[in-house]
Short mmCIF file of C-alpha atoms in Angstrom, two decimals:
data_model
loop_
_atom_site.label_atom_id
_atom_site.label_comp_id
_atom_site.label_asym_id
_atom_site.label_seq_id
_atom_site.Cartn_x
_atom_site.Cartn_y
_atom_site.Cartn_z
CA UNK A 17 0.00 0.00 0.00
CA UNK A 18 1.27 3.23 -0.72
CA UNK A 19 0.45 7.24 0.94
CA UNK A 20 -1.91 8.94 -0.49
CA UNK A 21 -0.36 12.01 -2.76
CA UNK A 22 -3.84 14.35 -1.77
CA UNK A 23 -5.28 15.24 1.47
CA UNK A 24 -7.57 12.42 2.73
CA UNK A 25 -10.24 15.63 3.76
CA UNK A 26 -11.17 18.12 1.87
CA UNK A 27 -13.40 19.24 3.91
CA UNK A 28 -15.59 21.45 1.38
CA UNK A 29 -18.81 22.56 2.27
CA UNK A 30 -22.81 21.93 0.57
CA UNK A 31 -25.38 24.94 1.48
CA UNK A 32 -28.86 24.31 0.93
CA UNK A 33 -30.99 27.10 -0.94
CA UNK A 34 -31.87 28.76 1.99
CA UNK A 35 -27.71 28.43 3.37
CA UNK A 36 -28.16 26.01 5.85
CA UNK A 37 -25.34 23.52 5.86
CA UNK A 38 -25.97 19.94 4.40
CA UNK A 39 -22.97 18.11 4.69
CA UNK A 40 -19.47 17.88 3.50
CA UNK A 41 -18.23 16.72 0.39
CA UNK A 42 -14.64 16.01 -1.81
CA UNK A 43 -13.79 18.89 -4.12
CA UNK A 44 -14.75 16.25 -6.74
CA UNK A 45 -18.49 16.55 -5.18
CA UNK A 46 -18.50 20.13 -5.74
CA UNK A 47 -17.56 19.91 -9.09
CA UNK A 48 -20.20 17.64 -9.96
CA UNK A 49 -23.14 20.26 -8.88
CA UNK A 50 -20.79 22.87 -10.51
CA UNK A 51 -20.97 21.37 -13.90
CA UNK A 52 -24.53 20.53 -14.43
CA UNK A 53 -25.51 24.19 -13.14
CA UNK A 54 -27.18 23.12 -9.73
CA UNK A 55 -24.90 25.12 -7.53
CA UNK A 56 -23.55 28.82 -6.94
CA UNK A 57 -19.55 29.35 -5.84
CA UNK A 58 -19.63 30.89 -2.35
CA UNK A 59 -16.25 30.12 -1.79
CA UNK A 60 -13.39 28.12 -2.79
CA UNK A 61 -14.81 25.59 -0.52
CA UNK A 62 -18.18 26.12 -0.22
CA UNK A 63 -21.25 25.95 -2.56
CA UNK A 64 -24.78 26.58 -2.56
CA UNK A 65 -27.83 24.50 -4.17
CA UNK A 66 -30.13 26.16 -6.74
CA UNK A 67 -32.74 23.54 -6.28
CA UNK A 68 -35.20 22.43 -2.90
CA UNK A 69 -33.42 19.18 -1.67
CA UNK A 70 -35.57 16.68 -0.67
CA UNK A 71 -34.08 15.71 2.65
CA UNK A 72 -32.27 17.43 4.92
CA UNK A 73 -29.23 15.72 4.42
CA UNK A 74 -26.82 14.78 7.37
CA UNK A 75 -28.02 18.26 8.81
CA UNK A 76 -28.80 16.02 11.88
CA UNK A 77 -25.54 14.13 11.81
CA UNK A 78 -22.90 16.31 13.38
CA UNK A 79 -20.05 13.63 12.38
CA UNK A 80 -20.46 14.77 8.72
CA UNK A 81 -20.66 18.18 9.43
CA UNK A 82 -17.53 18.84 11.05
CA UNK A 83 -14.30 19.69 9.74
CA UNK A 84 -11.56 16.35 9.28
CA UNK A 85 -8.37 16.44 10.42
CA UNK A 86 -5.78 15.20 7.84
CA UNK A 87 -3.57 13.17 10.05
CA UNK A 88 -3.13 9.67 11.22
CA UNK A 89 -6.41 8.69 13.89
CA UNK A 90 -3.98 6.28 15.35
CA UNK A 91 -0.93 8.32 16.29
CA UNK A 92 -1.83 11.95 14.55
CA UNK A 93 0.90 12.23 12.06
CA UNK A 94 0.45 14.01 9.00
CA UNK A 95 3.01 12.38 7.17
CA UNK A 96 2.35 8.95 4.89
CA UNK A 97 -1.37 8.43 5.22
CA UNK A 98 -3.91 6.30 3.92
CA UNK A 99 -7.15 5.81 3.63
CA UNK A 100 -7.97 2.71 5.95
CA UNK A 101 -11.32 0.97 5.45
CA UNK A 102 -12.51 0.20 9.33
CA UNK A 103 -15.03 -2.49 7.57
CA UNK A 104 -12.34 -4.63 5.09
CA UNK A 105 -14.16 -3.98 1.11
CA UNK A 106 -14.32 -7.56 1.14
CA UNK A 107 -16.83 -7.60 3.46
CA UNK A 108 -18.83 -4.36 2.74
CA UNK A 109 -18.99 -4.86 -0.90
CA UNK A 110 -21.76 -7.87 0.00
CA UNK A 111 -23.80 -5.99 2.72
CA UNK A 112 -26.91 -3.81 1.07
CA UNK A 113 -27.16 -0.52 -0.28
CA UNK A 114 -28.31 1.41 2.77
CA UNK A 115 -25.10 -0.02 4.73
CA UNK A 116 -22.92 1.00 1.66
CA UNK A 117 -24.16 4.36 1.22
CA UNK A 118 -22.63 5.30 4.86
CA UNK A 119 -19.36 3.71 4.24
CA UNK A 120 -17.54 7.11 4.68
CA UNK A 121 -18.08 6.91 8.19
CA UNK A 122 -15.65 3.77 8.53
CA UNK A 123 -13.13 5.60 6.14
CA UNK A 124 -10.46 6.76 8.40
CA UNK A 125 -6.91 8.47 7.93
CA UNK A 126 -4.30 5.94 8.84
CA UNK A 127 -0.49 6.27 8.63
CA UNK A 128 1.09 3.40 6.61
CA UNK A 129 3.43 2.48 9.65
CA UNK A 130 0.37 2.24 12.17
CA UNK A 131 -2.18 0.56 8.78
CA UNK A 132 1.24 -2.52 8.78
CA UNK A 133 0.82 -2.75 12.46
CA UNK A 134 -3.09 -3.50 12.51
CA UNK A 135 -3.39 -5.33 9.76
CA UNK A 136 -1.82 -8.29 11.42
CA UNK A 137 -4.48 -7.92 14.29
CA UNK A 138 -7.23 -7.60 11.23
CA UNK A 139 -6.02 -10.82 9.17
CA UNK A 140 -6.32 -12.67 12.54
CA UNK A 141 -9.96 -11.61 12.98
CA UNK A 142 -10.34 -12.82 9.53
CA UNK A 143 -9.00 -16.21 10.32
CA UNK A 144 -11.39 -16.68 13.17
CA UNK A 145 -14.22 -15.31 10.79
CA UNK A 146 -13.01 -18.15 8.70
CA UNK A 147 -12.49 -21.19 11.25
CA UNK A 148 -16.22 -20.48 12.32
CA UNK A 149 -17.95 -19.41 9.56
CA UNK A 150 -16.41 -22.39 7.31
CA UNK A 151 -15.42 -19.77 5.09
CA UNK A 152 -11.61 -20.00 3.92
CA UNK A 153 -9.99 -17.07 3.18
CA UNK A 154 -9.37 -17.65 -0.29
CA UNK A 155 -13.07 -18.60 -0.76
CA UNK A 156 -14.60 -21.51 -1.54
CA UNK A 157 -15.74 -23.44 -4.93
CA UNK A 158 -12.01 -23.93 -6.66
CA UNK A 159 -12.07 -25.71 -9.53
CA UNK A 160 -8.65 -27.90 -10.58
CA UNK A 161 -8.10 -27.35 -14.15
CA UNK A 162 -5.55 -30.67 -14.34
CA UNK A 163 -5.63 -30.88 -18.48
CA UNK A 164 -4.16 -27.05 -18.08
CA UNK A 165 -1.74 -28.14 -15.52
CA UNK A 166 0.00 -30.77 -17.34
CA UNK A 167 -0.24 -28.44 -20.88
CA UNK A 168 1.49 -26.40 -19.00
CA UNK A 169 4.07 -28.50 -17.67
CA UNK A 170 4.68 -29.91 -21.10
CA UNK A 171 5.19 -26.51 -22.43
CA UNK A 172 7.18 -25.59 -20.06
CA UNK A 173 9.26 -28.48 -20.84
CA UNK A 174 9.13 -27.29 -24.99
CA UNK A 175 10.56 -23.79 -23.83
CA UNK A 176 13.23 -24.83 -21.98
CA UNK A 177 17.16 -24.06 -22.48
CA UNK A 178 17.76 -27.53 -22.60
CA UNK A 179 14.60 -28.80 -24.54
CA UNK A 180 17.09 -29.96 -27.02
CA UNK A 181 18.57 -32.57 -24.53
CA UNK A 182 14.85 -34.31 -24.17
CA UNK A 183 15.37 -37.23 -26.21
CA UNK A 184 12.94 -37.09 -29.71
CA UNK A 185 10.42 -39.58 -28.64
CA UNK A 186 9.18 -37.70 -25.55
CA UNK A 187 9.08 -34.24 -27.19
CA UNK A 188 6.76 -36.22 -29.42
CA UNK A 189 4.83 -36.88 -26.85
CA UNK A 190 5.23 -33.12 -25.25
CA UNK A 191 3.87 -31.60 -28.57
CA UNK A 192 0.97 -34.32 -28.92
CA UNK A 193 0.29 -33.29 -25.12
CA UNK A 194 0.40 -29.30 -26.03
CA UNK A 195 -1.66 -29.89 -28.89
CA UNK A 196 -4.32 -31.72 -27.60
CA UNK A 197 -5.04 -30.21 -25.23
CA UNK A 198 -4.65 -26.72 -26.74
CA UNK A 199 -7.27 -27.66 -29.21
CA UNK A 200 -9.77 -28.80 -26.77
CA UNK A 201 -9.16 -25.17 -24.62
CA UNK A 202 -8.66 -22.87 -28.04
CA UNK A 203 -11.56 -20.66 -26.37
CA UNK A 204 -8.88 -19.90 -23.55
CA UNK A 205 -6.46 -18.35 -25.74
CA UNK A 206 -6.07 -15.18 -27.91
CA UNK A 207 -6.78 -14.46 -31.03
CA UNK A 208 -3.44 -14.71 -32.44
CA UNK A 209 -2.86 -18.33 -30.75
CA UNK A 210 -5.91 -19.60 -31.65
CA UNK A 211 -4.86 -18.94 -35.43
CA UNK A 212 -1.85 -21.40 -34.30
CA UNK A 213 -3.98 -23.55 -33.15
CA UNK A 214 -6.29 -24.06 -35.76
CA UNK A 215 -3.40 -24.45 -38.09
CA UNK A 216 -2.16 -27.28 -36.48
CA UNK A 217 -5.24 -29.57 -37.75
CA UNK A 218 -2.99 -29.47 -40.95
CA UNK A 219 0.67 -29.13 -39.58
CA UNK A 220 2.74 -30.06 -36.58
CA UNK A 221 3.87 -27.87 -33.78
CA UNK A 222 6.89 -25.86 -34.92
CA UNK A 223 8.49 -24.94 -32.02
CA UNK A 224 11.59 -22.54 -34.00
CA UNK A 225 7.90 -20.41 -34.65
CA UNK A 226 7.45 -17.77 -32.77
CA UNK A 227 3.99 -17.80 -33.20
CA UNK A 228 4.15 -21.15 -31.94
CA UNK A 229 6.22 -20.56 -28.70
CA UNK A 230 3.90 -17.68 -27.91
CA UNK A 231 1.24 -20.49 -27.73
CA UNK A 232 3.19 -22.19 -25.41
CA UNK A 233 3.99 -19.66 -23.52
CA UNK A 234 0.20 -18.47 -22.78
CA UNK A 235 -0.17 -22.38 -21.87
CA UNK A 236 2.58 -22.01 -18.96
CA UNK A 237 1.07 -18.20 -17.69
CA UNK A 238 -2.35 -20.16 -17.42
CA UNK A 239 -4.02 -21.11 -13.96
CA UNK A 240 -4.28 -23.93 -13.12
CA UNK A 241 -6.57 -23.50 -10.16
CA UNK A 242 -9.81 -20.88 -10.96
CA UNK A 243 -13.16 -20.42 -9.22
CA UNK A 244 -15.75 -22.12 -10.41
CA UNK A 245 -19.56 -21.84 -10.97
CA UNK A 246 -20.31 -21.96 -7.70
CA UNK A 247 -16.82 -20.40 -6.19
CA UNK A 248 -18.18 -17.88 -2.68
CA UNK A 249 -15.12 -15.37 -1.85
CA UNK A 250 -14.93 -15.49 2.11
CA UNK A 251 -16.68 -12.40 2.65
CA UNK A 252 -19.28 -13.23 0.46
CA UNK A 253 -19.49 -16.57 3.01
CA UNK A 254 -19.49 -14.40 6.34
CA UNK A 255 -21.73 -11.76 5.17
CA UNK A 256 -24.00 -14.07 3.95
CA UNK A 257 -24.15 -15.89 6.80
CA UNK A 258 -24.92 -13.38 9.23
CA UNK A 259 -27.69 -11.79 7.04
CA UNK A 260 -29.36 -15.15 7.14
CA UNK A 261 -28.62 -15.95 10.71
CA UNK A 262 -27.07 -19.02 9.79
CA UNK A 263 -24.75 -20.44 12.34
CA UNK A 264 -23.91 -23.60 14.41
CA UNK A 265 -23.01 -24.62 17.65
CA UNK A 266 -19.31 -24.81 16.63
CA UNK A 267 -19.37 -21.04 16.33
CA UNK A 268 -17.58 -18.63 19.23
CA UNK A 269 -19.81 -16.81 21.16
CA UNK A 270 -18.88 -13.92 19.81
CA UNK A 271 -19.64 -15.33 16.28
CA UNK A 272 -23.12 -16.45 17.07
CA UNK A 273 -24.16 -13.01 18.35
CA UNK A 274 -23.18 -11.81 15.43
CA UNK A 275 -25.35 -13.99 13.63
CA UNK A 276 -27.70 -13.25 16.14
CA UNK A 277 -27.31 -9.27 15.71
CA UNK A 278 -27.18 -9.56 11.54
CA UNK A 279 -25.22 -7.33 9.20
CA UNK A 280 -25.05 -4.67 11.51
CA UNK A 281 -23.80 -6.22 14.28
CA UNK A 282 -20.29 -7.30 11.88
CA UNK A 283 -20.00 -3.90 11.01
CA UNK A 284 -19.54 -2.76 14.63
CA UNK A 285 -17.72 -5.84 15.44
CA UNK A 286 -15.22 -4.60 13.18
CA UNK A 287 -14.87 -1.16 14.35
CA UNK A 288 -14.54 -2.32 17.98
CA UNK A 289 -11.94 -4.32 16.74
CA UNK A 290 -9.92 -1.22 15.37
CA UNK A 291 -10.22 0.35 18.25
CA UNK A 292 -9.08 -2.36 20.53
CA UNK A 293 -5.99 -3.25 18.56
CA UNK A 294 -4.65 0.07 16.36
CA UNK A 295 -5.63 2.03 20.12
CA UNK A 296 -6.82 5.49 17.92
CA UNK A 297 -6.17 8.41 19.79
CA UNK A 298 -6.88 11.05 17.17
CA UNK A 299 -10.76 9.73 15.96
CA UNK A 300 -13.05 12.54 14.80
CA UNK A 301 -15.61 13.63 17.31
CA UNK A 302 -18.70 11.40 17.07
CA UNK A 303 -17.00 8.84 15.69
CA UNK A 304 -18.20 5.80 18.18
CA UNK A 305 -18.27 2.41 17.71
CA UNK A 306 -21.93 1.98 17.79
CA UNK A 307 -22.58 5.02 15.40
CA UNK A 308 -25.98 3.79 13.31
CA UNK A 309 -24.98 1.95 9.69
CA UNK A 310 -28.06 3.44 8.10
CA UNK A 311 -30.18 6.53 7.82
CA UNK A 312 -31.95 6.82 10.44
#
């Protein structure tokens, strides 16, 4: 991960036609309203609706009214900060649209030193996610792709610096391999290799081609191992879990209440685990553990 070359706040303002503060926004926000002609320049900051909002925004919601401190919630540097996503994406990116929509809130400046330091604490908590939801980090629903494995391995072989030392009868047998089973996965190639390919219904593998050797080299940069049609990623697992209360009696305590508590109840696990482990001593006012995931 590397610092972030802009501020992490920019801390510009949105008025509402009658001036009353809505909420903040990025200078990328601003120029949004700018450019279609629903807003007036007050400021270099600050802008003003034409139009009636609907709502009242995050009027209510002093959190997102208040001005952001660029520096590290952890230790308060300034210097080499990221963005740090309190809820992991993988997890978020399953829960529904009215949790997303507030996923600012869990988006907190983080200096890269103090981010190295807590991610070890946060894989952790994703390993016990895993040993009780059943849900392996890498996600589950693999498939083993062995015909691509041992085209591979045969190409491989073809490529080598000392393919000229395999003795005639087994590079045979190495092309009839590459060939084979190149024909049968011709879909999985490129358009120039599949040209190869189709050529070699009338000719034998050339392997002093170059067109041929890039064949076999898109064989050997193949995996071997991909998801398949029913692969899960683990958060997709976890999330799913708890939003259908499914759990078992080999789940943690702490792991059934959260199945108990749904969706919600992971989010705020999650930030009370930043706060135990990375020990923030610079969070924004308002910024609790509890705090609501959805409009309320």
């Amino acid at each position: 991960m590397q610092a972030r070359s802009k501020a992490v706040y920019e801390n510009c303002t949105v008025l509402d036609i009658s001036g009353n503060l809505l909420f903040r926004a990025s200078r990328k926000r601003l120029d949004w309203y700018l450019s279609r002609d629903l807003a007036t320049v007050i400021d270099d900051h600050t802008i003003q609706l034409k139009f009636a909002n609907r709502g009242t925004g995050r009027s209510n919601e002093p959190f997102y009214l208040q001005d952001m401190r660029n520096a590290c919630v952890v230790c308060g540097t300034t210097d080499g900060l990221t963005m740090h996503h309190v809820v992991p994406h993988q997890y978020r990116q399953y829960m529904s649209t009215d949790i997303k929509s507030r996923s600012s809130f869990d988006l907190l400046p983080v200096c890269m030193r103090c981010h190295d330091q807590y991610e070890r604490h946060a894989t952790s908590f994703k390993k016990h996610f895993s040993k009780c939801f059943q849900a392996p980090l890498e996600g589950r629903g693999w498939v083993e792709r062995r015909d691509i494995g041992q085209a591979g391995r045969a190409a491989a072989a073809l490529l080598s610096q000392h393919a000229d030392k395999i003795p005639e009868a087994r590079r045979a047998e190495l092309r009839r391999t590459v060939q084979a089973i190149a024909e049968a996965r011709i879909l999985l190639f490129s358009d120039s290799a599949r040209s190869c390919i189709e050529a070699w219904k009338q000719e034998q593998l050339d392997l002093s081609s170059e067109a041929h050797q890039g064949v076999l080299r898109e064989l050997c940069e193949m995996e071997v191992r991909v998801p398949g049609p029913d692969f899960c990623t683990h958060g997709e697992i976890v999330v799913g879990a708890v939003d259908r209360a499914q759990g078992d009696c080999a789940m943690c305590d702490e792991c059934r209440t959260l199945v108990t508590g749904g969706v919600p109840a992971l989010v705020v696990a999650w930030r009370r685990h930043f706060v135990q482990f990375a020990r923030p001593e610079h969070l924004p006012q308002h910024w609790v553990a509890e705090y609501p995931c959805t409009q309320q």
